[in-house]
C-alpha cells in the first residue's frame, strides 16, 4: 500500500520535484507533506466573504504603507481622504473596493424603445490628474535620477557649482529642479 501511495505521489503533477525524489527513495507520502494517497486535498472553495478577507490579508502582506498610499493616490483619492482612512486595514479595503469598482463592467439590460425617456446626456469629464499627484510623480521621477544627472540638470538651468553644492541633500536638489521647471 505504501508503494502504491508513493507512486501516486511521484506521478502527481502537484508534487514538487524534491517530494518526488524523496518518495522514490522510500519516504512515505506523510513524511514529505502529501496527503495519504500521495496527492493534495481538493482546493477549498471560498465564499465571497472569505475571498474578500483573503484578498485583504494578501494585500497587507504584499504591500507597504507607501505603496498603499501611492495606489490610493492613483485611484483618485486625496491625501486628506487617505489620512482619514487611518489604519492599514481601512486603506487596503478601500484599495480593493476602488479596484473592483474600476474593473466591474456595467451590466446592460434590454429595454424597449417605447419605455425609454429622453434624458439629457451628461458629459463625463475625463479623470484629471490632480496637481498634487502630478507634482509627486515629477518629484519621484527626478528623485530616481542619480546625483550626477541631477547636478547636470541644475547646471543646465544655470545654477553655479557653488549654488549646487549648497543643495547637499537630494530632496533639496529635486525641489530646486521642480522650482526651476515651473518657472
Short mmCIF file of N, CA, C and O in Angstrom, two decimals, residues 58-164:
data_model
loop_
_atom_site.label_atom_id
_atom_site.label_comp_id
_atom_site.label_asym_id
_atom_site.label_seq_id
_atom_site.Cartn_x
_atom_site.Cartn_y
_atom_site.Cartn_z
N UNK A 58 -3.77 39.16 1.98
CA UNK A 58 -2.71 39.06 0.98
C UNK A 58 -2.13 40.43 0.65
O UNK A 58 -0.91 40.60 0.60
N UNK A 59 -3.00 41.42 0.44
CA UNK A 59 -2.51 42.75 0.10
C UNK A 59 -1.74 43.37 1.26
O UNK A 59 -0.74 44.06 1.05
N UNK A 60 -2.18 43.12 2.48
CA UNK A 60 -1.46 43.65 3.64
C UNK A 60 -0.05 43.07 3.72
O UNK A 60 0.89 43.77 4.07
N UNK A 61 0.08 41.79 3.36
CA UNK A 61 1.39 41.14 3.40
C UNK A 61 2.30 41.62 2.27
O UNK A 61 3.50 41.77 2.46
N UNK A 62 1.71 41.87 1.09
CA UNK A 62 2.50 42.15 -0.09
C UNK A 62 2.81 43.63 -0.32
O UNK A 62 3.65 43.95 -1.15
N UNK A 63 2.12 44.54 0.38
CA UNK A 63 2.36 45.96 0.14
C UNK A 63 2.75 46.67 1.42
O UNK A 63 2.37 46.27 2.51
N UNK A 64 3.51 47.73 1.23
CA UNK A 64 3.91 48.57 2.36
C UNK A 64 3.01 49.80 2.37
O UNK A 64 2.28 50.06 1.42
N UNK A 65 3.08 50.56 3.44
CA UNK A 65 2.24 51.74 3.61
C UNK A 65 2.40 52.71 2.45
O UNK A 65 1.42 53.20 1.90
N UNK A 66 3.65 52.98 2.05
CA UNK A 66 3.89 53.94 0.97
C UNK A 66 3.25 53.46 -0.33
O UNK A 66 2.66 54.25 -1.07
N UNK A 67 3.37 52.15 -0.61
CA UNK A 67 2.77 51.61 -1.82
C UNK A 67 1.25 51.72 -1.78
O UNK A 67 0.61 52.02 -2.79
N UNK A 68 0.67 51.50 -0.59
CA UNK A 68 -0.78 51.61 -0.44
C UNK A 68 -1.22 53.05 -0.70
O UNK A 68 -2.21 53.29 -1.40
N UNK A 69 -0.48 54.01 -0.14
CA UNK A 69 -0.81 55.43 -0.32
C UNK A 69 -0.70 55.79 -1.81
O UNK A 69 -1.57 56.48 -2.35
N UNK A 70 0.34 55.31 -2.48
CA UNK A 70 0.50 55.59 -3.91
C UNK A 70 -0.66 54.99 -4.72
O UNK A 70 -1.16 55.63 -5.65
N UNK A 71 -1.08 53.78 -4.36
CA UNK A 71 -2.21 53.16 -5.06
C UNK A 71 -3.47 54.01 -4.89
O UNK A 71 -4.21 54.23 -5.84
N UNK A 72 -3.70 54.47 -3.67
CA UNK A 72 -4.88 55.28 -3.40
C UNK A 72 -4.83 56.60 -4.15
O UNK A 72 -5.84 57.07 -4.66
N UNK A 73 -3.64 57.20 -4.23
CA UNK A 73 -3.50 58.44 -4.99
C UNK A 73 -3.79 58.18 -6.47
O UNK A 73 -4.45 58.97 -7.14
N UNK A 74 -3.28 57.05 -6.98
CA UNK A 74 -3.53 56.69 -8.38
C UNK A 74 -5.02 56.45 -8.64
O UNK A 74 -5.50 56.69 -9.74
N UNK A 75 -5.72 55.96 -7.63
CA UNK A 75 -7.15 55.68 -7.78
C UNK A 75 -8.01 56.92 -7.59
O UNK A 75 -9.23 56.85 -7.64
N UNK A 76 -7.37 58.08 -7.33
CA UNK A 76 -8.09 59.34 -7.31
C UNK A 76 -8.40 59.92 -5.94
O UNK A 76 -9.11 60.91 -5.85
N UNK A 77 -7.91 59.32 -4.87
CA UNK A 77 -8.15 59.88 -3.54
C UNK A 77 -7.16 60.99 -3.24
O UNK A 77 -6.05 61.00 -3.78
N UNK A 78 -7.56 61.92 -2.40
CA UNK A 78 -6.65 62.98 -1.98
C UNK A 78 -5.92 62.54 -0.73
O UNK A 78 -6.33 61.58 -0.07
N UNK A 79 -4.86 63.26 -0.39
CA UNK A 79 -4.11 62.91 0.82
C UNK A 79 -4.98 63.03 2.06
O UNK A 79 -4.85 62.26 3.00
N UNK A 80 -5.87 64.00 2.06
CA UNK A 80 -6.76 64.20 3.19
C UNK A 80 -7.68 63.00 3.37
O UNK A 80 -7.90 62.52 4.48
N UNK A 81 -8.22 62.48 2.25
CA UNK A 81 -9.09 61.31 2.30
C UNK A 81 -8.32 60.07 2.76
O UNK A 81 -8.84 59.25 3.52
N UNK A 82 -7.08 59.97 2.30
CA UNK A 82 -6.24 58.83 2.69
C UNK A 82 -5.94 58.88 4.18
O UNK A 82 -6.01 57.88 4.88
N UNK A 83 -5.63 60.08 4.66
CA UNK A 83 -5.34 60.23 6.09
C UNK A 83 -6.56 59.90 6.93
O UNK A 83 -6.45 59.33 8.01
N UNK A 84 -7.75 60.23 6.43
CA UNK A 84 -8.99 59.94 7.16
C UNK A 84 -9.23 58.43 7.27
O UNK A 84 -9.90 57.98 8.20
N UNK A 85 -8.67 57.65 6.32
CA UNK A 85 -8.84 56.20 6.39
C UNK A 85 -8.11 55.61 7.61
O UNK A 85 -8.56 54.63 8.19
N UNK A 86 -7.00 56.22 7.97
CA UNK A 86 -6.30 55.81 9.18
C UNK A 86 -5.50 54.54 9.03
O UNK A 86 -4.46 54.52 8.40
N UNK A 87 -5.99 53.47 9.60
CA UNK A 87 -5.23 52.23 9.73
C UNK A 87 -5.07 51.50 8.40
O UNK A 87 -5.80 51.73 7.44
N UNK A 88 -4.12 50.57 8.39
CA UNK A 88 -3.80 49.80 7.20
C UNK A 88 -5.00 49.00 6.70
O UNK A 88 -5.25 48.92 5.50
N UNK A 89 -5.75 48.44 7.62
CA UNK A 89 -6.92 47.64 7.25
C UNK A 89 -7.88 48.46 6.39
O UNK A 89 -8.34 48.01 5.35
N UNK A 90 -8.17 49.69 6.82
CA UNK A 90 -9.10 50.55 6.08
C UNK A 90 -8.52 50.94 4.72
O UNK A 90 -9.26 50.98 3.72
N UNK A 91 -7.20 51.20 4.66
CA UNK A 91 -6.57 51.56 3.38
C UNK A 91 -6.68 50.41 2.38
O UNK A 91 -7.06 50.60 1.24
N UNK A 92 -6.36 49.21 2.85
CA UNK A 92 -6.38 48.04 1.97
C UNK A 92 -7.80 47.76 1.49
O UNK A 92 -8.02 47.48 0.30
N UNK A 93 -8.77 47.84 2.39
CA UNK A 93 -10.16 47.60 1.99
C UNK A 93 -10.62 48.63 0.96
O UNK A 93 -11.32 48.30 0.01
N UNK A 94 -10.21 49.90 1.12
CA UNK A 94 -10.58 50.95 0.17
C UNK A 94 -9.93 50.70 -1.20
O UNK A 94 -10.57 50.89 -2.24
N UNK A 95 -8.67 50.25 -1.20
CA UNK A 95 -7.99 49.95 -2.46
C UNK A 95 -8.74 48.86 -3.21
O UNK A 95 -9.03 48.98 -4.40
N UNK A 96 -9.08 47.79 -2.50
CA UNK A 96 -9.78 46.67 -3.13
C UNK A 96 -11.14 47.12 -3.64
O UNK A 96 -11.55 46.78 -4.76
N UNK A 97 -11.84 47.92 -2.84
CA UNK A 97 -13.16 48.42 -3.25
C UNK A 97 -13.06 49.25 -4.52
O UNK A 97 -13.84 49.07 -5.46
N UNK A 98 -12.08 50.17 -4.57
CA UNK A 98 -11.92 51.03 -5.74
C UNK A 98 -11.47 50.24 -6.97
O UNK A 98 -11.89 50.53 -8.09
N UNK A 99 -10.60 49.25 -6.77
CA UNK A 99 -10.16 48.43 -7.89
C UNK A 99 -11.31 47.62 -8.46
O UNK A 99 -11.43 47.48 -9.67
N UNK A 100 -12.15 47.08 -7.60
CA UNK A 100 -13.30 46.31 -8.08
C UNK A 100 -14.29 47.21 -8.80
O UNK A 100 -14.87 46.82 -9.80
N UNK A 101 -14.48 48.42 -8.29
CA UNK A 101 -15.40 49.37 -8.93
C UNK A 101 -14.87 49.76 -10.30
O UNK A 101 -15.65 49.98 -11.24
N UNK A 102 -13.56 49.86 -10.44
CA UNK A 102 -12.94 50.24 -11.71
C UNK A 102 -13.04 49.11 -12.73
O UNK A 102 -13.23 49.34 -13.90
N UNK A 103 -12.96 47.86 -12.27
CA UNK A 103 -12.95 46.70 -13.15
C UNK A 103 -14.35 46.24 -13.52
O UNK A 103 -14.59 45.77 -14.62
N UNK A 104 -15.30 46.36 -12.60
CA UNK A 104 -16.64 45.83 -12.81
C UNK A 104 -17.31 46.54 -13.97
O UNK A 104 -17.53 47.73 -13.95
N UNK A 105 -17.66 45.78 -15.02
CA UNK A 105 -18.36 46.40 -16.16
C UNK A 105 -19.82 46.61 -15.83
O UNK A 105 -20.40 45.92 -15.00
N UNK A 106 -20.40 47.60 -16.47
CA UNK A 106 -21.82 47.86 -16.26
C UNK A 106 -22.63 46.81 -17.01
O UNK A 106 -22.34 46.49 -18.15
N UNK A 107 -23.65 46.30 -16.36
CA UNK A 107 -24.50 45.29 -16.97
C UNK A 107 -25.58 46.00 -17.76
O UNK A 107 -26.30 46.85 -17.24
N UNK A 108 -25.70 45.63 -19.04
CA UNK A 108 -26.71 46.27 -19.89
C UNK A 108 -27.93 45.36 -19.94
O UNK A 108 -27.81 44.16 -20.11
N UNK A 109 -29.08 45.96 -19.78
CA UNK A 109 -30.32 45.20 -19.88
C UNK A 109 -31.07 45.66 -21.11
O UNK A 109 -30.94 46.81 -21.54
N UNK A 110 -31.86 44.74 -21.67
CA UNK A 110 -32.63 45.11 -22.85
C UNK A 110 -33.84 45.93 -22.44
O UNK A 110 -34.56 45.59 -21.51
N UNK A 111 -34.04 47.04 -23.11
CA UNK A 111 -35.16 47.92 -22.82
C UNK A 111 -35.81 48.29 -24.14
O UNK A 111 -35.12 48.59 -25.12
N UNK A 112 -37.12 48.26 -24.16
CA UNK A 112 -37.83 48.64 -25.38
C UNK A 112 -37.73 50.13 -25.61
O UNK A 112 -37.63 50.90 -24.67
N UNK A 113 -37.75 50.53 -26.85
CA UNK A 113 -37.59 51.93 -27.22
C UNK A 113 -38.72 52.78 -26.63
O UNK A 113 -38.50 53.90 -26.22
N UNK A 114 -39.93 52.23 -26.54
CA UNK A 114 -41.05 53.00 -26.02
C UNK A 114 -40.88 53.32 -24.53
O UNK A 114 -41.37 54.31 -24.03
N UNK A 115 -40.18 52.42 -23.81
CA UNK A 115 -40.02 52.59 -22.37
C UNK A 115 -38.98 53.65 -22.00
O UNK A 115 -38.96 54.14 -20.88
N UNK A 116 -38.12 53.98 -22.93
CA UNK A 116 -37.02 54.89 -22.63
C UNK A 116 -37.45 56.32 -22.82
O UNK A 116 -37.98 56.70 -23.86
N UNK A 117 -37.21 57.13 -21.80
CA UNK A 117 -37.48 58.57 -21.90
C UNK A 117 -36.20 59.26 -22.31
O UNK A 117 -35.11 58.86 -21.92
N UNK A 118 -36.33 60.32 -23.06
CA UNK A 118 -35.16 61.08 -23.47
C UNK A 118 -34.64 61.85 -22.27
O UNK A 118 -35.30 62.71 -21.71
N UNK A 119 -33.44 61.51 -21.85
CA UNK A 119 -32.80 62.22 -20.75
C UNK A 119 -31.60 62.96 -21.31
O UNK A 119 -30.94 62.48 -22.23
N UNK A 120 -31.34 64.12 -20.77
CA UNK A 120 -30.17 64.84 -21.25
C UNK A 120 -28.90 64.04 -20.93
O UNK A 120 -28.77 63.49 -19.84
N UNK A 121 -28.03 63.96 -21.91
CA UNK A 121 -26.81 63.20 -21.70
C UNK A 121 -25.83 64.02 -20.88
O UNK A 121 -25.62 65.20 -21.14
N UNK A 122 -25.26 63.37 -19.91
CA UNK A 122 -24.29 64.02 -19.04
C UNK A 122 -22.92 63.71 -19.61
O UNK A 122 -22.57 62.56 -19.84
N UNK A 123 -22.17 64.76 -19.83
CA UNK A 123 -20.81 64.55 -20.34
C UNK A 123 -19.93 64.10 -19.19
O UNK A 123 -19.90 64.73 -18.13
N UNK A 124 -19.25 63.02 -19.43
CA UNK A 124 -18.33 62.51 -18.41
C UNK A 124 -16.99 63.19 -18.61
O UNK A 124 -16.39 63.13 -19.68
N UNK A 125 -16.56 63.83 -17.55
CA UNK A 125 -15.28 64.52 -17.62
C UNK A 125 -14.16 63.49 -17.53
O UNK A 125 -14.24 62.55 -16.75
N UNK A 126 -13.12 63.66 -18.33
CA UNK A 126 -12.00 62.73 -18.21
C UNK A 126 -11.35 62.92 -16.84
O UNK A 126 -11.31 64.02 -16.30
N UNK A 127 -10.87 61.83 -16.32
CA UNK A 127 -10.26 61.87 -14.99
C UNK A 127 -8.97 62.67 -15.07
O UNK A 127 -7.98 62.25 -15.68
N UNK A 128 -9.01 63.86 -14.48
CA UNK A 128 -7.82 64.71 -14.50
C UNK A 128 -6.93 64.33 -13.34
O UNK A 128 -7.38 64.02 -12.25
N UNK A 129 -5.66 64.39 -13.62
CA UNK A 129 -4.69 64.11 -12.57
C UNK A 129 -4.58 65.35 -11.69
O UNK A 129 -4.43 66.46 -12.19
N UNK A 130 -4.68 65.14 -10.41
CA UNK A 130 -4.61 66.28 -9.50
C UNK A 130 -3.21 66.90 -9.58
O UNK A 130 -2.23 66.23 -9.90
N UNK A 131 -3.15 68.17 -9.29
CA UNK A 131 -1.86 68.88 -9.33
C UNK A 131 -0.90 68.26 -8.33
O UNK A 131 0.30 68.12 -8.60
N UNK A 132 -1.45 67.85 -7.20
CA UNK A 132 -0.62 67.24 -6.16
C UNK A 132 -0.01 65.93 -6.66
O UNK A 132 1.17 65.66 -6.46
N UNK A 133 -0.82 65.12 -7.33
CA UNK A 133 -0.35 63.83 -7.84
C UNK A 133 0.68 64.04 -8.95
O UNK A 133 1.68 63.33 -9.04
N UNK A 134 0.43 65.03 -9.81
CA UNK A 134 1.36 65.33 -10.90
C UNK A 134 2.71 65.77 -10.34
O UNK A 134 3.76 65.32 -10.80
N UNK A 135 2.67 66.64 -9.32
CA UNK A 135 3.90 67.11 -8.70
C UNK A 135 4.64 65.94 -8.04
O UNK A 135 5.86 65.84 -8.15
N UNK A 136 3.89 65.06 -7.40
CA UNK A 136 4.50 63.90 -6.75
C UNK A 136 5.17 63.00 -7.79
O UNK A 136 6.26 62.49 -7.57
N UNK A 137 4.50 62.79 -8.92
CA UNK A 137 5.07 61.95 -9.97
C UNK A 137 6.36 62.57 -10.51
O UNK A 137 7.35 61.89 -10.75
N UNK A 138 6.35 63.90 -10.74
CA UNK A 138 7.56 64.58 -11.20
C UNK A 138 8.67 64.45 -10.17
O UNK A 138 9.82 64.19 -10.51
N UNK A 139 8.32 64.65 -8.89
CA UNK A 139 9.30 64.55 -7.81
C UNK A 139 9.94 63.17 -7.82
O UNK A 139 11.15 63.03 -7.74
N UNK A 140 9.10 62.13 -7.92
CA UNK A 140 9.61 60.75 -7.90
C UNK A 140 10.50 60.46 -9.10
O UNK A 140 11.52 59.80 -8.97
N UNK A 141 10.12 60.98 -10.28
CA UNK A 141 10.93 60.70 -11.47
C UNK A 141 12.29 61.40 -11.39
O UNK A 141 13.30 60.84 -11.79
N UNK A 142 12.31 62.60 -10.84
CA UNK A 142 13.59 63.32 -10.68
C UNK A 142 14.42 62.65 -9.59
O UNK A 142 15.63 62.51 -9.71
N UNK A 143 13.76 62.20 -8.53
CA UNK A 143 14.47 61.55 -7.44
C UNK A 143 15.08 60.23 -7.88
O UNK A 143 16.10 59.80 -7.37
N UNK A 144 14.47 59.58 -8.89
CA UNK A 144 15.01 58.33 -9.40
C UNK A 144 16.33 58.52 -10.14
O UNK A 144 17.10 57.58 -10.29
N UNK A 145 16.59 59.75 -10.59
CA UNK A 145 17.86 60.03 -11.25
C UNK A 145 18.97 59.97 -10.21
O UNK A 145 18.76 60.26 -9.03
N UNK A 146 20.19 59.65 -10.66
CA UNK A 146 21.29 59.67 -9.72
C UNK A 146 21.82 61.09 -9.54
O UNK A 146 21.43 62.01 -10.27
N UNK A 147 22.69 61.27 -8.58
CA UNK A 147 23.17 62.62 -8.24
C UNK A 147 23.83 63.34 -9.42
O UNK A 147 23.53 64.51 -9.66
N UNK A 148 24.72 62.69 -10.17
CA UNK A 148 25.34 63.40 -11.30
C UNK A 148 24.32 63.92 -12.32
O UNK A 148 24.48 65.03 -12.85
N UNK A 149 23.27 63.13 -12.57
CA UNK A 149 22.24 63.58 -13.51
C UNK A 149 21.49 64.79 -12.97
O UNK A 149 21.15 65.73 -13.70
N UNK A 150 21.22 64.79 -11.67
CA UNK A 150 20.55 65.93 -11.05
C UNK A 150 21.43 67.17 -11.12
O UNK A 150 20.95 68.27 -11.42
N UNK A 151 22.71 66.99 -10.90
CA UNK A 151 23.65 68.13 -10.97
C UNK A 151 23.70 68.67 -12.40
O UNK A 151 23.68 69.89 -12.60
N UNK A 152 23.73 67.79 -13.40
CA UNK A 152 23.74 68.24 -14.80
C UNK A 152 22.48 69.04 -15.12
O UNK A 152 22.54 70.07 -15.79
N UNK A 153 21.34 68.57 -14.62
CA UNK A 153 20.09 69.28 -14.85
C UNK A 153 20.15 70.67 -14.23
O UNK A 153 19.72 71.66 -14.84
N UNK A 154 20.66 70.75 -13.02
CA UNK A 154 20.78 72.05 -12.35
C UNK A 154 21.74 72.97 -13.10
O UNK A 154 21.50 74.18 -13.20
N UNK A 155 22.82 72.41 -13.62
CA UNK A 155 23.76 73.23 -14.41
C UNK A 155 23.08 73.76 -15.67
O UNK A 155 23.30 74.90 -16.07
N UNK A 156 22.23 72.93 -16.30
CA UNK A 156 21.51 73.37 -17.50
C UNK A 156 20.55 74.51 -17.18
O UNK A 156 20.29 75.36 -18.03
N UNK A 157 20.02 74.53 -15.96
CA UNK A 157 19.13 75.62 -15.56
C UNK A 157 19.90 76.87 -15.16
O UNK A 157 19.30 77.89 -14.82
N UNK A 158 21.24 76.81 -15.17
CA UNK A 158 22.04 78.00 -14.96
C UNK A 158 22.54 78.20 -13.54
O UNK A 158 23.03 79.29 -13.21
N UNK A 159 22.46 77.21 -12.68
CA UNK A 159 22.99 77.35 -11.33
C UNK A 159 24.50 77.17 -11.36
O UNK A 159 25.04 76.41 -12.16
N UNK A 160 25.16 77.87 -10.48
CA UNK A 160 26.61 77.73 -10.38
C UNK A 160 26.93 76.50 -9.54
O UNK A 160 26.08 75.98 -8.81
N UNK A 161 28.17 76.04 -9.64
CA UNK A 161 28.57 74.86 -8.86
C UNK A 161 28.48 75.14 -7.37
O UNK A 161 28.16 74.25 -6.59
N UNK A 162 28.72 76.37 -6.97
CA UNK A 162 28.64 76.74 -5.56
C UNK A 162 27.19 76.64 -5.07
O UNK A 162 26.93 76.14 -3.97
N UNK A 163 26.26 77.10 -5.89
CA UNK A 163 24.84 77.01 -5.53
C UNK A 163 24.38 75.55 -5.45
O UNK A 163 23.61 75.18 -4.57
N UNK A 164 24.90 74.75 -6.37
CA UNK A 164 24.54 73.33 -6.37
C UNK A 164 25.12 72.64 -5.15
O UNK A 164 24.46 71.81 -4.52
#
